[in-house]
CSV table of C-alpha atoms in Angstrom, one decimal:
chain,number,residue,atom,x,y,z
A,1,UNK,CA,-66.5,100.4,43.5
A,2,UNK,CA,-65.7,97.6,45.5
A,3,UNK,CA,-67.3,97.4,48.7
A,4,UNK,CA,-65.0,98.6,52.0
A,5,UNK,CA,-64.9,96.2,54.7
A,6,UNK,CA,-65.8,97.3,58.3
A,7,UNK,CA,-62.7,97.7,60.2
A,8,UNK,CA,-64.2,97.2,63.4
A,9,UNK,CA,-65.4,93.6,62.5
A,10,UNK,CA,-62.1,93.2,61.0
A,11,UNK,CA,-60.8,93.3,64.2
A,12,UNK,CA,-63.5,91.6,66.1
A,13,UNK,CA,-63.7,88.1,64.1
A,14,UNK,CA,-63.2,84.8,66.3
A,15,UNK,CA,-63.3,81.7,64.9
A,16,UNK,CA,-64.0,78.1,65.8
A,17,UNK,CA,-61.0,76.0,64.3
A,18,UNK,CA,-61.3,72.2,64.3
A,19,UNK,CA,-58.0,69.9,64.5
A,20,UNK,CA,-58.4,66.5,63.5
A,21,UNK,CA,-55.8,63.7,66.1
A,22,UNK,CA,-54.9,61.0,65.0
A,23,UNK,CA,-57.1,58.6,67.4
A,24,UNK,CA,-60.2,60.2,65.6
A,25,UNK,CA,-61.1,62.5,68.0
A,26,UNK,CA,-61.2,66.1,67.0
A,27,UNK,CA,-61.0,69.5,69.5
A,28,UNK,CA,-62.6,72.7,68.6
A,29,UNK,CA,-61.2,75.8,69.8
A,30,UNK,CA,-61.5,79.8,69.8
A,31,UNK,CA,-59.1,82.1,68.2
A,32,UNK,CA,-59.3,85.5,67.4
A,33,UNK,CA,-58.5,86.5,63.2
A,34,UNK,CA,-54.9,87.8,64.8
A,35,UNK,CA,-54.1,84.4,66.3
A,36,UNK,CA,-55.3,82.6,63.4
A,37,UNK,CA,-53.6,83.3,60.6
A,38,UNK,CA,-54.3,81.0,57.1
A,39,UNK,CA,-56.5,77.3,58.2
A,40,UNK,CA,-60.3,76.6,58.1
A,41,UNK,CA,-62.5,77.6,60.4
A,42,UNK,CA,-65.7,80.2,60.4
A,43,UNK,CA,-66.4,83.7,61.8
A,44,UNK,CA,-68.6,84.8,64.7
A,45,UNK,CA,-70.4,87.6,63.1
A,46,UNK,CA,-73.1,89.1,64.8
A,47,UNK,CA,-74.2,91.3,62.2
A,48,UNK,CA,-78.2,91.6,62.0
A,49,UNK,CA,-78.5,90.3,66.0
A,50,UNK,CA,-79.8,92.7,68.6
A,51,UNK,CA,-78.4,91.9,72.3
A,52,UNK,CA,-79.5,93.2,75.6
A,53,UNK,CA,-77.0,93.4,78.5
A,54,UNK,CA,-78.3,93.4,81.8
A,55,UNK,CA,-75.7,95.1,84.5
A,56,UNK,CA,-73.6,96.6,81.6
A,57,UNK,CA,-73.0,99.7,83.9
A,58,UNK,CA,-69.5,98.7,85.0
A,59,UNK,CA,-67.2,94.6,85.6
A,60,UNK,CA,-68.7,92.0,83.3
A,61,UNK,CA,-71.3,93.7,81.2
A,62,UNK,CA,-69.5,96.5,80.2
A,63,UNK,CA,-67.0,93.9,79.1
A,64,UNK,CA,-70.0,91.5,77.5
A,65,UNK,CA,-71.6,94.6,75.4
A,66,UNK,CA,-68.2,95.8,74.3
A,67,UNK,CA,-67.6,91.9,72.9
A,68,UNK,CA,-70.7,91.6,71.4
A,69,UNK,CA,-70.9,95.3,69.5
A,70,UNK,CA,-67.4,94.6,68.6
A,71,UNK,CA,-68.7,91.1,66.6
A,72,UNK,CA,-71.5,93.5,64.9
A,73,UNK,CA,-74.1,93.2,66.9
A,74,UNK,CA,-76.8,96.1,68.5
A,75,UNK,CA,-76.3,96.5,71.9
A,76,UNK,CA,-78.8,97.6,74.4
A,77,UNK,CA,-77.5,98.9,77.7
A,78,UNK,CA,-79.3,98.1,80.6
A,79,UNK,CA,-78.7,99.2,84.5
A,80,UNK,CA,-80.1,101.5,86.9
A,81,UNK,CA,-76.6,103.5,86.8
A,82,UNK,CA,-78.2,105.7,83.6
A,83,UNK,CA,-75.3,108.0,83.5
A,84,UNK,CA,-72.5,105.4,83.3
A,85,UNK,CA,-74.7,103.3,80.5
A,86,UNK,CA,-74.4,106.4,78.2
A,87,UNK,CA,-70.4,106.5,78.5
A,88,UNK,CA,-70.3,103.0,77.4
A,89,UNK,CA,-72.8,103.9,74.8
A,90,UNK,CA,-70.2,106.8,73.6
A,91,UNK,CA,-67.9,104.3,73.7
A,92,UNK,CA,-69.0,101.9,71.2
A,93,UNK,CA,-70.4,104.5,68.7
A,94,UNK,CA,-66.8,106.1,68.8
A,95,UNK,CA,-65.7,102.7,67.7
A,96,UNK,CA,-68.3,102.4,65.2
A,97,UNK,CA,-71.1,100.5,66.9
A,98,UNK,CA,-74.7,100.6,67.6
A,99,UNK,CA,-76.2,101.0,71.0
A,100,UNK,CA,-79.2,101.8,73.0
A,101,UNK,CA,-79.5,102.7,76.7
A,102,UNK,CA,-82.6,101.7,78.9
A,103,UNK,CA,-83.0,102.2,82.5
A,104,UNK,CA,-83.7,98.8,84.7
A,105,UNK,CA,-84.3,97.6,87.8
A,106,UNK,CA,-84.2,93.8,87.9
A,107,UNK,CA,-85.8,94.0,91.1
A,108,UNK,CA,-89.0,95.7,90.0
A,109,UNK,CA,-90.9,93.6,87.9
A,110,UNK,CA,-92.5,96.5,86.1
A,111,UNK,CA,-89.6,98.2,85.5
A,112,UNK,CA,-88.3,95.1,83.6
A,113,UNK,CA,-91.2,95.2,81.3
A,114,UNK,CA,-90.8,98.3,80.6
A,115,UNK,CA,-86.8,98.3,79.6
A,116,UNK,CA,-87.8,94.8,77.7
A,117,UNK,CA,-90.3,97.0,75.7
A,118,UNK,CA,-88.4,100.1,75.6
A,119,UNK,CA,-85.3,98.0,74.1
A,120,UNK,CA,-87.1,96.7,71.6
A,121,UNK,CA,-88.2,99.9,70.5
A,122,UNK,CA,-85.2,101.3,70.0
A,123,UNK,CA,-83.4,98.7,68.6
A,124,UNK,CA,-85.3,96.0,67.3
A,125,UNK,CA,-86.5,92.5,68.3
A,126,UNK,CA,-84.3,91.1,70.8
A,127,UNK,CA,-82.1,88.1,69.4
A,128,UNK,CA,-79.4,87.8,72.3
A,129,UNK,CA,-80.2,88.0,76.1
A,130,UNK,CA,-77.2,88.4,78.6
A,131,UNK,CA,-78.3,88.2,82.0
A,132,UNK,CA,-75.8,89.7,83.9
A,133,UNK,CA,-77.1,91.8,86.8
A,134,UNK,CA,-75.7,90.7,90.4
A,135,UNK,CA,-75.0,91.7,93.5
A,136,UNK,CA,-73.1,89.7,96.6
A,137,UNK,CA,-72.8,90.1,100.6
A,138,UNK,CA,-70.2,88.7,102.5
A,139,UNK,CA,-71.1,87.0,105.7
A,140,UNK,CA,-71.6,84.1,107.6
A,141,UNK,CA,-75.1,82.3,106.8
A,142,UNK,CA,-76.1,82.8,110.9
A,143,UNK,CA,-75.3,86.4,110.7
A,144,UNK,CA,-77.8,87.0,107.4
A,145,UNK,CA,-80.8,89.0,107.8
A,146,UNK,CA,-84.3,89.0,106.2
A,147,UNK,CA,-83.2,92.2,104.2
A,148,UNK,CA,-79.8,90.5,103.5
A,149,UNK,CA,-81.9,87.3,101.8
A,150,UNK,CA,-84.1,89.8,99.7
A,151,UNK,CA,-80.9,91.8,98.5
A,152,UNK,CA,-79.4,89.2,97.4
A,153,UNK,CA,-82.3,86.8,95.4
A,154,UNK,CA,-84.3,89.5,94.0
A,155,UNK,CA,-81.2,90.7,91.9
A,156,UNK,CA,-79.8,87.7,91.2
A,157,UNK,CA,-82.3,85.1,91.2
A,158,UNK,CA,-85.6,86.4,91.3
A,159,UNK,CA,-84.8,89.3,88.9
A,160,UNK,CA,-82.7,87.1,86.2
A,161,UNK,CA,-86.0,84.6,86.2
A,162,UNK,CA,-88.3,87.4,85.3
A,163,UNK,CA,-86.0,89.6,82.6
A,164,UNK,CA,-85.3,85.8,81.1
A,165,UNK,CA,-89.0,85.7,80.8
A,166,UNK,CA,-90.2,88.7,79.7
A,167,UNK,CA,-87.4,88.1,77.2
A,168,UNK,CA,-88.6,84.8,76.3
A,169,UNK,CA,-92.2,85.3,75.6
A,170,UNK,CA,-91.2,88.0,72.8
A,171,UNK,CA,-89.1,85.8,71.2
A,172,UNK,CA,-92.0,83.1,71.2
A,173,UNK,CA,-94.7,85.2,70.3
A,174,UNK,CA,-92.2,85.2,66.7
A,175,UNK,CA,-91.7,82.1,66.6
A,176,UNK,CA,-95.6,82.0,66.5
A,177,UNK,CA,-95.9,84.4,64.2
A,178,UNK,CA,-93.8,82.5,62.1
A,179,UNK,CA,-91.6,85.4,62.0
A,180,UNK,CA,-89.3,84.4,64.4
A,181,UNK,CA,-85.6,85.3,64.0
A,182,UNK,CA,-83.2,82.2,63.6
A,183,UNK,CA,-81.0,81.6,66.6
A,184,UNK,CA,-82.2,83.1,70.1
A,185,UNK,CA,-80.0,83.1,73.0
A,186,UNK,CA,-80.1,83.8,76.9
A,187,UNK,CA,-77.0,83.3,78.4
A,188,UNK,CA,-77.4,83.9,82.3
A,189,UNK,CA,-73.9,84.6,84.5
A,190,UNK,CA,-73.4,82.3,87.1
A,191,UNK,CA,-70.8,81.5,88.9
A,192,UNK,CA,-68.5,78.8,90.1
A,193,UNK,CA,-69.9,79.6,93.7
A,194,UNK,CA,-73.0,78.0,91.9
A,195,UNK,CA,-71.4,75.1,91.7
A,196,UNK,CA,-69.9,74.3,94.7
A,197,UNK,CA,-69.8,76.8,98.3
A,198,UNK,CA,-67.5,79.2,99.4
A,199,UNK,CA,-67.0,80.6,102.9
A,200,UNK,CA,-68.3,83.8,103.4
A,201,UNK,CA,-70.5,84.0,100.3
A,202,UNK,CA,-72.9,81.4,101.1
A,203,UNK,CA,-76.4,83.8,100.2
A,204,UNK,CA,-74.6,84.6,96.7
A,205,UNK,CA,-73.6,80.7,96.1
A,206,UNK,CA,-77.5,79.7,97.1
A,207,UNK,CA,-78.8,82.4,94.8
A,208,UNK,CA,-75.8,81.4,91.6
A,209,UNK,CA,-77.0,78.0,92.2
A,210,UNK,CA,-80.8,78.5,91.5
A,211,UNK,CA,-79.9,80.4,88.5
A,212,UNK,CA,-77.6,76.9,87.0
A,213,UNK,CA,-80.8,74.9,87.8
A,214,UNK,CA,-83.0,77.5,86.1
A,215,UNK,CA,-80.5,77.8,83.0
A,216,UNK,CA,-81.4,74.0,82.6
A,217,UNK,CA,-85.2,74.5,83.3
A,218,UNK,CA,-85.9,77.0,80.5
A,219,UNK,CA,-83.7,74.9,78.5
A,220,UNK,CA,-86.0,72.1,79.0
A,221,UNK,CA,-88.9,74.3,78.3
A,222,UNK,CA,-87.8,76.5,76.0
A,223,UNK,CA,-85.7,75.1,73.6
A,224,UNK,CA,-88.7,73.8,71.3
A,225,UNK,CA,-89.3,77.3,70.3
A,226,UNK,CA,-85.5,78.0,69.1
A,227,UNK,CA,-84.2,79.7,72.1
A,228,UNK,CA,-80.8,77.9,73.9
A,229,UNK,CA,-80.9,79.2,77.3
A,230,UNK,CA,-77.4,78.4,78.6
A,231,UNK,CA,-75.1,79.5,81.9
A,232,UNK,CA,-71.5,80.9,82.0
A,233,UNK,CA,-70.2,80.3,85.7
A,234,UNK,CA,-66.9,82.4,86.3
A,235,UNK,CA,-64.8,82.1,88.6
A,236,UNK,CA,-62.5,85.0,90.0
A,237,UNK,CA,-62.4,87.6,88.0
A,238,UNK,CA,-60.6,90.8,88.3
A,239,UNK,CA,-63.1,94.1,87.9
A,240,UNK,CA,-63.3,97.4,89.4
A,241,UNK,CA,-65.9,96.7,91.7
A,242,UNK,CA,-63.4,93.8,93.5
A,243,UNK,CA,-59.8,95.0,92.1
A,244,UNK,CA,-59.0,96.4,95.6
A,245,UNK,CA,-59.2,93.1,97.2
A,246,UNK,CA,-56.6,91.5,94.6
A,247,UNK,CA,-53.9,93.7,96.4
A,248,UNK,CA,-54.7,93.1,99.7
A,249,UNK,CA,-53.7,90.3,101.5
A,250,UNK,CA,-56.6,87.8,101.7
A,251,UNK,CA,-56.4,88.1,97.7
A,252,UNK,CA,-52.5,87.3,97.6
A,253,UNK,CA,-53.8,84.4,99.8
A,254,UNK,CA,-56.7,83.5,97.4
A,255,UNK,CA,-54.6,83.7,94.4
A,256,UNK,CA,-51.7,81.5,95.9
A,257,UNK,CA,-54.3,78.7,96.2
A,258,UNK,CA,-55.4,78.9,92.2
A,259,UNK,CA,-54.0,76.4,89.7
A,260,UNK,CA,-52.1,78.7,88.2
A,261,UNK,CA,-52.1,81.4,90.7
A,262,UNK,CA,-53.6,84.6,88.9
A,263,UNK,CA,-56.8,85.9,88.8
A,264,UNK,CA,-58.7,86.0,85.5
A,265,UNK,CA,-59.7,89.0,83.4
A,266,UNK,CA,-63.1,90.0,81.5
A,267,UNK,CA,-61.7,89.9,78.8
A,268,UNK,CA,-61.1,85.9,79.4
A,269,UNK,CA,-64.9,85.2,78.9
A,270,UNK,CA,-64.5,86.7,75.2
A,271,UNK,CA,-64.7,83.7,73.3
A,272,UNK,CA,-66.7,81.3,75.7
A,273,UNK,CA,-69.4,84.8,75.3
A,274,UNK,CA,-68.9,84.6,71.3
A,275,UNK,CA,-69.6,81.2,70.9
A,276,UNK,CA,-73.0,81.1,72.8
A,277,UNK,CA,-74.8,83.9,71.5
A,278,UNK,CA,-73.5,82.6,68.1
A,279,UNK,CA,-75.5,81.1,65.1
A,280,UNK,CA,-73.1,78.4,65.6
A,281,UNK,CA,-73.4,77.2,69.1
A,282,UNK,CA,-77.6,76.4,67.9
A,283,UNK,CA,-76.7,72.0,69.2
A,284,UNK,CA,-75.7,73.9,72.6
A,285,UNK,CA,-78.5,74.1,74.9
A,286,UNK,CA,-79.0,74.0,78.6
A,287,UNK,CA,-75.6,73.7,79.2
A,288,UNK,CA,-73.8,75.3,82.4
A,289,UNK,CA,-69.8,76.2,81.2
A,290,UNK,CA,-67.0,77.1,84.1
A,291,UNK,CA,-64.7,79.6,83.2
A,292,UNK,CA,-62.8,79.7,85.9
A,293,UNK,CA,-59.3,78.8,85.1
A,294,UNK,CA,-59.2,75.3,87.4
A,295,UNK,CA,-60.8,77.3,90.5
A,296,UNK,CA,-63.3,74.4,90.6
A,297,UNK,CA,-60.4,71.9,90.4
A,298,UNK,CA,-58.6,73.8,93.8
């Protein structure tokens, strides 16, 4: 009887396509099996992998763990927001995926080792790290408080550092073992405010831009024992948690000044997310990637 393909992955493969110019150059691009159609390129298959999302509870990581079950990957859920992780977890299992929930704190060092442990108990040796969790204050640098500071770096800083580690020492304890998995990924989120300031949101530009430079430190350090540790910095993008500012007028005013005057979607970090927890991107390591539509450009 031959052997029925998965419809979910069916639906789910990307590919990187490659079109040769004429002055020798060549650009390499992501479309989805719908946009394709008949050419050569290879599918993003994420079958076998095990991914933890940090901050999957709602915006980006919801997004991010949807992505990655959708490609065939386990997902593992990770937030403090337990009740909202086991919607998504419905979610995917109604469309055929696999996927754990933990509870985490990012700001409690313990309770990171814990969900680290706890996620690979449930689902198996961690392949693909997405380091999502982050919060943001906005205010001007004079007005920020000691308890502003701490808010602010312990999620998104000091907490991505220690998840990233705790990560990272399982996967090199396999490599080690020679038993190592081929292909380990931490993709940290960024931002474009990383990368250059923006008014009001000095704290979270200070705290994104520690986490580009530590993206190319465990890079550095890292990358001998086959993990690519690399940074996704987006720009605006349009969630629940910020879709109320969008209509107001300060966001008509902040999308008017955009190179192509919209805000982007979650769904616009699809492929850029494929590609770097792929087998494929394994020559990609340390780098820091804007997805941010031009914003940087502005």
């Amino acid at each position: 009887m031959p052997q029925q393909r998965n419809p979910r992955l069916a639906r789910s493969f990307y590919f990187l396509d490659w079109v040769a110019h004429g002055n020798g150059s060549y650009w390499c691009g992501m479309l989805s099996s719908e946009q394709r159609g008949v050419g050569m390129g290879r599918s993003i298959n994420l079958e076998g992998k095990v991914a933890l999302i940090t901050g999957a509870s709602s915006g980006l990581g919801q997004r991010f763990a949807q992505v990655l079950s959708q490609a065939g990957a386990k997902v593992v859920l990770a937030s403090r927001r337990v009740e909202r992780l086991k919607e998504l977890r419905a979610e995917i299992e109604a469309a055929g995926g696999a996927a754990h929930v933990v509870s985490l704190d990012v700001t409690d060092y313990q309770s990171i080792r814990a969900a680290v442990a706890h996620a690979e108990t449930e689902a198996g040796t961690i392949d693909i790290l997405v380091n999502n969790s982050g919060v943001s204050t906005m205010q001007k640098l004079v007005d920020v408080s000691p308890a502003d500071f701490e808010y602010v770096f312990d999620t998104n800083t000091r907490g991505a550092f220690f998840v990233a580690q705790e990560v990272a020492k399982r996967m090199m304890m396999r490599a080690g073992s020679g038993n190592a998995k081929p292909a380990c990924r931490i993709i940290n989120i960024a931002s474009v405010a990383g990368l250059r300031p923006f008014a009001q949101i000095g704290l979270y530009a200070m705290s994104k831009a520690a986490v580009v430079h530590m993206t190319r430190a465990m890079a550095l350090e890292w990358g001998r024992h086959g993990i690519n540790v690399n940074a996704i910095c987006p720009g605006y993008i349009d969630t629940e948690i910020n879709h109320y500012l969008w209509e107001t007028e300060q966001g008509q005013k902040l999308q008017s000044m955009l190179p192509r005057r919209r805000v982007g979607k979650p769904q616009d970090l699809d492929g850029l997310l494929l590609l770097l927890a792929a087998d494929e991107s394994q020559f990609i390591n340390g780098s820091i990637v804007s997805a941010d539509d031009g914003l940087g450009l502005a």
